[in-house]
mmCIF file of C-alpha atoms and ligand atoms in Angstrom:
data_model
loop_
_atom_site.group_PDB
_atom_site.id
_atom_site.type_symbol
_atom_site.label_atom_id
_atom_site.label_comp_id
_atom_site.label_asym_id
_atom_site.label_seq_id
_atom_site.Cartn_x
_atom_site.Cartn_y
_atom_site.Cartn_z
ATOM 1 C CA MET N 1 -20.606 6.844 14.139
ATOM 2 C CA ILE N 2 -17.626 7.350 11.831
ATOM 3 C CA THR N 3 -15.504 4.239 11.237
ATOM 4 C CA LEU N 4 -11.900 4.572 10.050
ATOM 5 C CA ALA N 5 -10.080 1.508 8.677
ATOM 6 C CA LEU N 6 -6.330 1.286 9.325
ATOM 7 C CA SER N 7 -3.766 -1.495 9.073
ATOM 8 C CA LYS N 8 -1.376 -2.220 11.924
ATOM 9 C CA GLY N 9 2.253 -1.201 11.565
ATOM 10 C CA ARG N 10 3.563 1.709 9.545
ATOM 11 C CA ILE N 11 0.181 2.982 8.325
ATOM 12 C CA PHE N 12 -1.278 3.054 11.838
ATOM 13 C CA GLU N 13 1.867 4.681 13.259
ATOM 14 C CA GLU N 14 2.099 7.336 10.566
ATOM 15 C CA THR N 15 -1.629 8.131 10.545
ATOM 16 C CA LEU N 16 -1.759 8.795 14.323
ATOM 17 C CA PRO N 17 -0.079 12.248 14.154
ATOM 18 C CA LEU N 18 -2.488 13.331 11.392
ATOM 19 C CA LEU N 19 -5.477 12.209 13.476
ATOM 20 C CA LYS N 20 -4.096 14.041 16.487
ATOM 21 C CA VAL N 21 -4.136 17.342 14.593
ATOM 22 C CA ALA N 22 -7.768 16.544 13.715
ATOM 23 C CA GLY N 23 -8.447 16.147 17.463
ATOM 24 C CA ILE N 24 -8.692 12.350 17.392
ATOM 25 C CA GLU N 25 -6.666 10.148 19.737
ATOM 26 C CA VAL N 26 -6.796 6.372 19.651
ATOM 27 C CA GLY N 27 -7.104 4.894 23.130
ATOM 28 C CA GLU N 28 -5.249 1.625 22.635
ATOM 29 C CA ASP N 29 -2.044 0.337 21.061
ATOM 30 C CA PRO N 30 -2.833 -2.209 18.302
ATOM 31 C CA GLU N 31 0.403 -4.057 19.085
ATOM 32 C CA LYS N 32 -0.740 -4.665 22.673
ATOM 33 C CA THR N 33 -4.448 -5.380 22.351
ATOM 34 C CA ARG N 34 -6.324 -8.188 20.642
ATOM 35 C CA LYS N 35 -9.258 -5.905 19.936
ATOM 36 C CA LEU N 36 -10.065 -5.172 16.299
ATOM 37 C CA ILE N 37 -12.264 -2.163 17.041
ATOM 38 C CA LEU N 38 -10.511 0.620 18.908
ATOM 39 C CA PRO N 39 -12.402 3.494 20.510
ATOM 40 C CA THR N 40 -11.087 7.042 20.289
ATOM 41 C CA ASN N 41 -11.442 10.105 22.501
ATOM 42 C CA ARG N 42 -14.413 11.050 20.308
ATOM 43 C CA ALA N 43 -17.528 9.014 21.050
ATOM 44 C CA ASP N 44 -18.561 9.247 17.384
ATOM 45 C CA VAL N 45 -15.274 7.985 15.879
ATOM 46 C CA GLN N 46 -13.853 4.437 15.993
ATOM 47 C CA VAL N 47 -10.908 2.727 14.307
ATOM 48 C CA VAL N 48 -11.118 -0.788 12.840
ATOM 49 C CA LEU N 49 -7.908 -2.769 12.271
ATOM 50 C CA VAL N 50 -7.790 -4.693 9.000
ATOM 51 C CA ARG N 51 -5.106 -6.138 6.707
ATOM 52 C CA ALA N 52 -3.501 -3.445 4.526
ATOM 53 C CA THR N 53 -4.891 -5.044 1.356
ATOM 54 C CA ASP N 54 -8.404 -5.194 2.854
ATOM 55 C CA VAL N 55 -8.688 -1.452 3.620
ATOM 56 C CA PRO N 56 -10.096 -0.488 0.156
ATOM 57 C CA THR N 57 -12.586 -3.368 0.309
ATOM 58 C CA TYR N 58 -13.870 -2.342 3.757
ATOM 59 C CA VAL N 59 -14.325 1.242 2.603
ATOM 60 C CA GLN N 60 -15.816 0.292 -0.791
ATOM 61 C CA TYR N 61 -18.599 -1.771 0.796
ATOM 62 C CA GLY N 62 -19.189 0.577 3.728
ATOM 63 C CA GLY N 63 -17.654 -1.634 6.439
ATOM 64 C CA ALA N 64 -15.739 1.550 7.167
ATOM 65 C CA ASP N 65 -16.521 5.126 6.114
ATOM 66 C CA LEU N 66 -12.928 5.969 5.397
ATOM 67 C CA GLY N 67 -9.469 4.448 5.576
ATOM 68 C CA VAL N 68 -5.796 4.792 4.749
ATOM 69 C CA ALA N 69 -4.230 2.648 2.028
ATOM 70 C CA GLY N 70 -0.995 2.576 0.026
ATOM 71 C CA LYS N 71 -1.070 3.552 -3.644
ATOM 72 C CA ASP N 72 0.243 0.027 -4.365
ATOM 73 C CA VAL N 73 -2.796 -1.507 -2.678
ATOM 74 C CA LEU N 74 -5.210 0.948 -4.326
ATOM 75 C CA LEU N 75 -3.866 0.274 -7.823
ATOM 76 C CA GLU N 76 -4.325 -3.478 -7.365
ATOM 77 C CA HIS N 77 -7.804 -2.986 -5.877
ATOM 78 C CA GLY N 78 -8.880 -0.677 -8.701
ATOM 79 C CA GLY N 79 -10.374 2.060 -6.529
ATOM 80 C CA GLU N 80 -14.000 1.261 -7.383
ATOM 81 C CA GLY N 81 -16.495 3.073 -5.149
ATOM 82 C CA LEU N 82 -13.761 5.057 -3.466
ATOM 83 C CA TYR N 83 -13.267 8.779 -3.278
ATOM 84 C CA GLN N 84 -9.548 9.552 -2.854
ATOM 85 C CA PRO N 85 -9.356 13.143 -1.633
ATOM 86 C CA LEU N 86 -5.868 13.219 -0.096
ATOM 87 C CA ASP N 87 -2.348 11.965 -0.632
ATOM 88 C CA LEU N 88 -1.220 11.774 3.011
ATOM 89 C CA ASN N 89 2.461 11.603 2.057
ATOM 90 C CA ILE N 90 3.088 8.822 4.609
ATOM 91 C CA ALA N 91 4.435 5.233 4.423
ATOM 92 C CA LYS N 92 6.549 6.322 1.473
ATOM 93 C CA CYS N 93 8.532 3.918 -0.660
ATOM 94 C CA ARG N 94 9.001 3.079 -4.327
ATOM 95 C CA MET N 95 7.906 0.191 -6.494
ATOM 96 C CA SER N 96 10.804 -1.345 -8.402
ATOM 97 C CA VAL N 97 11.958 -4.246 -10.500
ATOM 98 C CA ALA N 98 14.795 -6.166 -8.831
ATOM 99 C CA VAL N 99 16.926 -9.128 -9.881
ATOM 100 C CA ARG N 100 19.809 -11.184 -8.473
ATOM 101 C CA ASP N 101 23.034 -9.187 -8.602
ATOM 102 C CA ASP N 102 24.502 -11.772 -11.030
ATOM 103 C CA TYR N 103 21.577 -11.600 -13.483
ATOM 104 C CA ASP N 104 22.080 -9.371 -16.527
ATOM 105 C CA TYR N 105 18.588 -7.910 -16.836
ATOM 106 C CA ALA N 106 19.468 -5.387 -19.573
ATOM 107 C CA ALA N 107 20.990 -8.120 -21.765
ATOM 108 C CA GLN N 108 17.964 -10.403 -21.319
ATOM 109 C CA VAL N 109 15.586 -7.571 -22.228
ATOM 110 C CA LYS N 110 17.705 -6.665 -25.260
ATOM 111 C CA GLN N 111 17.623 -10.282 -26.474
ATOM 112 C CA GLY N 112 13.851 -10.347 -26.075
ATOM 113 C CA THR N 113 13.966 -13.242 -23.590
ATOM 114 C CA ARG N 114 10.721 -13.992 -21.734
ATOM 115 C CA ILE N 115 11.397 -12.993 -18.147
ATOM 116 C CA ARG N 116 9.705 -14.680 -15.202
ATOM 117 C CA VAL N 117 8.558 -12.067 -12.712
ATOM 118 C CA ALA N 118 7.198 -12.863 -9.252
ATOM 119 C CA THR N 119 5.063 -10.219 -7.566
ATOM 120 C CA LYS N 120 2.109 -9.359 -5.370
ATOM 121 C CA TYR N 121 1.428 -6.437 -7.766
ATOM 122 C CA THR N 122 0.380 -8.222 -10.960
ATOM 123 C CA THR N 123 -1.800 -5.381 -12.300
ATOM 124 C CA VAL N 124 0.908 -2.725 -12.029
ATOM 125 C CA ALA N 125 3.626 -5.123 -13.192
ATOM 126 C CA ARG N 126 1.660 -6.276 -16.270
ATOM 127 C CA GLN N 127 1.112 -2.633 -17.298
ATOM 128 C CA HIS N 128 4.732 -1.650 -16.643
ATOM 129 C CA PHE N 129 6.255 -4.410 -18.777
ATOM 130 C CA ALA N 130 3.651 -3.958 -21.521
ATOM 131 C CA ASP N 131 4.530 -0.240 -21.705
ATOM 132 C CA LYS N 132 8.216 -1.160 -22.017
ATOM 133 C CA GLY N 133 7.587 -3.910 -24.532
ATOM 134 C CA VAL N 134 9.247 -6.470 -22.252
ATOM 135 C CA HIS N 135 7.891 -10.017 -22.490
ATOM 136 C CA VAL N 136 7.094 -11.444 -19.078
ATOM 137 C CA ASP N 137 5.410 -14.369 -17.389
ATOM 138 C CA LEU N 138 3.949 -13.158 -14.106
ATOM 139 C CA ILE N 139 3.839 -15.339 -11.012
ATOM 140 C CA LYS N 140 1.486 -14.147 -8.282
ATOM 141 C CA LEU N 141 2.875 -14.257 -4.739
ATOM 142 C CA TYR N 142 1.449 -12.920 -1.484
ATOM 143 C CA GLY N 143 4.710 -12.147 0.324
ATOM 144 C CA SER N 144 8.484 -12.714 0.610
ATOM 145 C CA MET N 145 8.976 -11.838 -3.064
ATOM 146 C CA GLU N 146 12.717 -11.461 -2.404
ATOM 147 C CA LEU N 147 13.005 -15.225 -2.114
ATOM 148 C CA ALA N 148 11.774 -15.925 -5.638
ATOM 149 C CA PRO N 149 14.974 -15.068 -7.594
ATOM 150 C CA LEU N 150 17.127 -16.841 -4.989
ATOM 151 C CA THR N 151 15.272 -20.134 -5.361
ATOM 152 C CA GLY N 152 14.918 -20.053 -9.138
ATOM 153 C CA LEU N 153 11.166 -19.468 -8.966
ATOM 154 C CA ALA N 154 11.589 -16.243 -10.966
ATOM 155 C CA ASP N 155 14.211 -14.109 -12.740
ATOM 156 C CA ALA N 156 12.926 -10.839 -11.353
ATOM 157 C CA ILE N 157 10.518 -9.405 -8.792
ATOM 158 C CA VAL N 158 8.362 -6.317 -8.611
ATOM 159 C CA ASP N 159 8.306 -5.159 -4.990
ATOM 160 C CA LEU N 160 8.353 -2.156 -2.696
ATOM 161 C CA VAL N 161 11.675 -0.733 -1.583
ATOM 162 C CA SER N 162 12.246 1.836 1.129
ATOM 163 C CA THR N 163 15.735 1.677 2.638
ATOM 164 C CA GLY N 164 16.954 -0.970 0.171
ATOM 165 C CA LYS N 165 18.313 -3.102 3.046
ATOM 166 C CA THR N 166 16.119 -6.103 2.245
ATOM 167 C CA LEU N 167 17.417 -6.206 -1.325
ATOM 168 C CA VAL N 168 21.060 -5.940 -0.224
ATOM 169 C CA ALA N 169 20.596 -8.672 2.416
ATOM 170 C CA ASN N 170 19.312 -10.993 -0.318
ATOM 171 C CA HIS N 171 21.875 -10.142 -3.035
ATOM 172 C CA LEU N 172 19.305 -8.359 -5.171
ATOM 173 C CA VAL N 173 19.622 -5.094 -7.091
ATOM 174 C CA GLU N 174 17.047 -2.627 -8.408
ATOM 175 C CA VAL N 175 17.061 -2.444 -12.188
ATOM 176 C CA GLU N 176 13.950 -0.359 -12.857
ATOM 177 C CA HIS N 177 12.028 2.176 -10.892
ATOM 178 C CA ILE N 178 8.290 1.868 -11.591
ATOM 179 C CA MET N 179 6.696 4.528 -9.383
ATOM 180 C CA GLU N 180 6.794 6.428 -6.111
ATOM 181 C CA ILE N 181 4.348 5.146 -3.489
ATOM 182 C CA SER N 182 2.644 6.863 -0.564
ATOM 183 C CA SER N 183 -0.608 6.302 1.293
ATOM 184 C CA ARG N 184 -3.917 7.980 0.547
ATOM 185 C CA LEU N 185 -7.084 8.717 2.443
ATOM 186 C CA VAL N 186 -9.979 6.804 0.884
ATOM 187 C CA VAL N 187 -13.625 7.582 1.586
ATOM 188 C CA ASN N 188 -16.798 5.647 0.840
ATOM 189 C CA GLN N 189 -18.676 7.679 -1.784
ATOM 190 C CA ALA N 190 -22.120 7.111 -0.270
ATOM 191 C CA ALA N 191 -20.874 7.899 3.266
ATOM 192 C CA LEU N 192 -19.434 11.170 2.009
ATOM 193 C CA LYS N 193 -22.956 12.226 0.998
ATOM 194 C CA LEU N 194 -24.836 10.800 3.985
ATOM 195 C CA LYS N 195 -22.329 11.763 6.690
ATOM 196 C CA ARG N 196 -20.981 14.891 5.026
ATOM 197 C CA ASP N 197 -21.431 17.073 8.137
ATOM 198 C CA LYS N 198 -18.998 14.898 10.061
ATOM 199 C CA LEU N 199 -16.703 13.662 7.294
ATOM 200 C CA ARG N 200 -15.962 16.946 5.538
ATOM 201 C CA PRO N 201 -14.484 18.694 8.639
ATOM 202 C CA LEU N 202 -12.503 15.541 9.435
ATOM 203 C CA ILE N 203 -11.045 15.375 5.893
ATOM 204 C CA ASP N 204 -10.203 19.097 6.020
ATOM 205 C CA ALA N 205 -8.474 18.740 9.396
ATOM 206 C CA ILE N 206 -6.425 15.778 8.161
ATOM 207 C CA ALA N 207 -5.521 17.767 5.031
ATOM 208 C CA SER N 208 -4.185 20.596 7.199
ATOM 209 C CA ALA N 209 -1.881 18.160 9.018
ATOM 210 C CA ILE N 210 -0.169 16.654 5.954
ATOM 211 C CA GLN N 211 3.593 17.162 5.939
ATOM 212 C CA PRO N 212 5.237 18.099 2.637
HETATM 213 O O1 LIG Q 1 2.633 -7.089 6.385
HETATM 214 P P1 LIG Q 1 1.269 -7.582 5.935
HETATM 215 O O2 LIG Q 1 1.354 -8.777 5.053
HETATM 216 O O3 LIG Q 1 0.248 -7.652 7.024
HETATM 217 O O4 LIG Q 1 0.652 -6.478 4.994
HETATM 218 P P2 LIG Q 1 1.411 -5.417 4.179
HETATM 219 O O5 LIG Q 1 2.805 -5.815 3.906
HETATM 220 O O6 LIG Q 1 0.549 -5.081 3.014
HETATM 221 O O7 LIG Q 1 1.353 -4.215 5.222
HETATM 222 P P3 LIG Q 1 2.509 -3.239 5.668
HETATM 223 O O8 LIG Q 1 2.021 -2.574 6.912
HETATM 224 O O9 LIG Q 1 3.815 -3.937 5.684
HETATM 225 O O10 LIG Q 1 2.520 -2.190 4.471
HETATM 226 C C1 LIG Q 1 1.468 -1.273 4.322
HETATM 227 C C2 LIG Q 1 1.844 -0.259 3.257
HETATM 228 O O11 LIG Q 1 3.046 0.427 3.618
HETATM 229 C C3 LIG Q 1 2.141 -0.823 1.884
HETATM 230 O O12 LIG Q 1 0.947 -1.078 1.172
HETATM 231 C C4 LIG Q 1 2.989 0.292 1.255
HETATM 232 O O13 LIG Q 1 2.153 1.257 0.638
HETATM 233 C C5 LIG Q 1 3.676 0.939 2.473
HETATM 234 N N1 LIG Q 1 5.131 0.653 2.571
HETATM 235 C C6 LIG Q 1 6.094 1.612 2.718
HETATM 236 C C7 LIG Q 1 5.749 -0.528 2.549
HETATM 237 C C8 LIG Q 1 7.122 -0.283 2.651
HETATM 238 N N2 LIG Q 1 7.307 1.062 2.775
HETATM 239 C C9 LIG Q 1 8.065 -1.382 2.646
HETATM 240 N N3 LIG Q 1 9.268 -1.160 2.736
HETATM 241 N N4 LIG Q 1 5.282 -1.799 2.451
HETATM 242 C C10 LIG Q 1 6.159 -2.817 2.469
HETATM 243 N N5 LIG Q 1 7.526 -2.659 2.550
HETATM 244 C C11 LIG Q 1 8.338 -3.911 2.546
HETATM 245 C C12 LIG Q 1 8.720 -4.335 1.117
HETATM 246 O O14 LIG Q 1 7.674 -5.100 0.521
HETATM 247 C C13 LIG Q 1 9.980 -5.166 1.335
HETATM 248 O O15 LIG Q 1 9.699 -6.488 1.701
HETATM 249 O O16 LIG Q 1 9.567 -3.750 3.207
HETATM 250 C C14 LIG Q 1 10.610 -4.446 2.523
HETATM 251 C C15 LIG Q 1 11.636 -3.488 1.984
HETATM 252 O O17 LIG Q 1 12.016 -2.564 2.945
HETATM 253 P P4 LIG Q 1 13.525 -1.980 2.914
HETATM 254 O O18 LIG Q 1 13.487 -0.858 3.913
HETATM 255 O O19 LIG Q 1 14.419 -3.092 3.332
HETATM 256 O O20 LIG Q 1 13.819 -1.486 1.521
HETATM 257 MG MG1 LIG Q 2 4.410 -6.064 5.342
#
């Protein structure tokens, strides 16, 4: 059996067309079922539904043979025990620094003020500000980062932006672009050796379906 870990929502939706090219069709809609293990049209392939941040952990420890995870999630996880053969070019967005539209970020940086930054991405954020020589105090959050500058919890956030509508709706503006984000295929290193006959053709078929 080959087990593929996916998270519900955009990653599931955007991975489906790639699987289809590889001849794999998932039988059930994750939004409609309560099942966490979904069969496919191939008796030897199943999909497990996990939280986006748990995908690398499932694959690392062999709870799944392969999975799809955002670069943001992989950088925070560290990628230990994972082979990352493909950038799938899906679930694209960017990671940015944002502040309230009335906060003068450039002036604060210039003055050398310590800036309070709320984020789910503490590893990436710590590295980014260290590289820039900006002094920050990081506050770890697990969601709704946009609220932090509005409530006075933080001066800035590091978060993902795709359309930019969430920032606008909350009177926030992007002040620094940290990196482009897309999702990657991750494979358990031991599974790649033990199940090579099945995994290699599957990886190659998915590779052939990637859109530029
Ligand atoms: O939602 P949940 O807490 O279960 O988990 P999750 O947020 O980790 O999962 P999900 O499915 O929302 O995101 C999975 C992956 O999709 C992420 O790890 C990213 O790699 C990728 N991705 C692509 C995004 C976005 N685009 C995105 N726009 N993840 C989150 N967002 C959020 C962003 O954090 C912000 O709150 O959408 C909001 C901004 O969107 P715009 O369009 O208003 O700019
Ligand atoms: Mg989400």
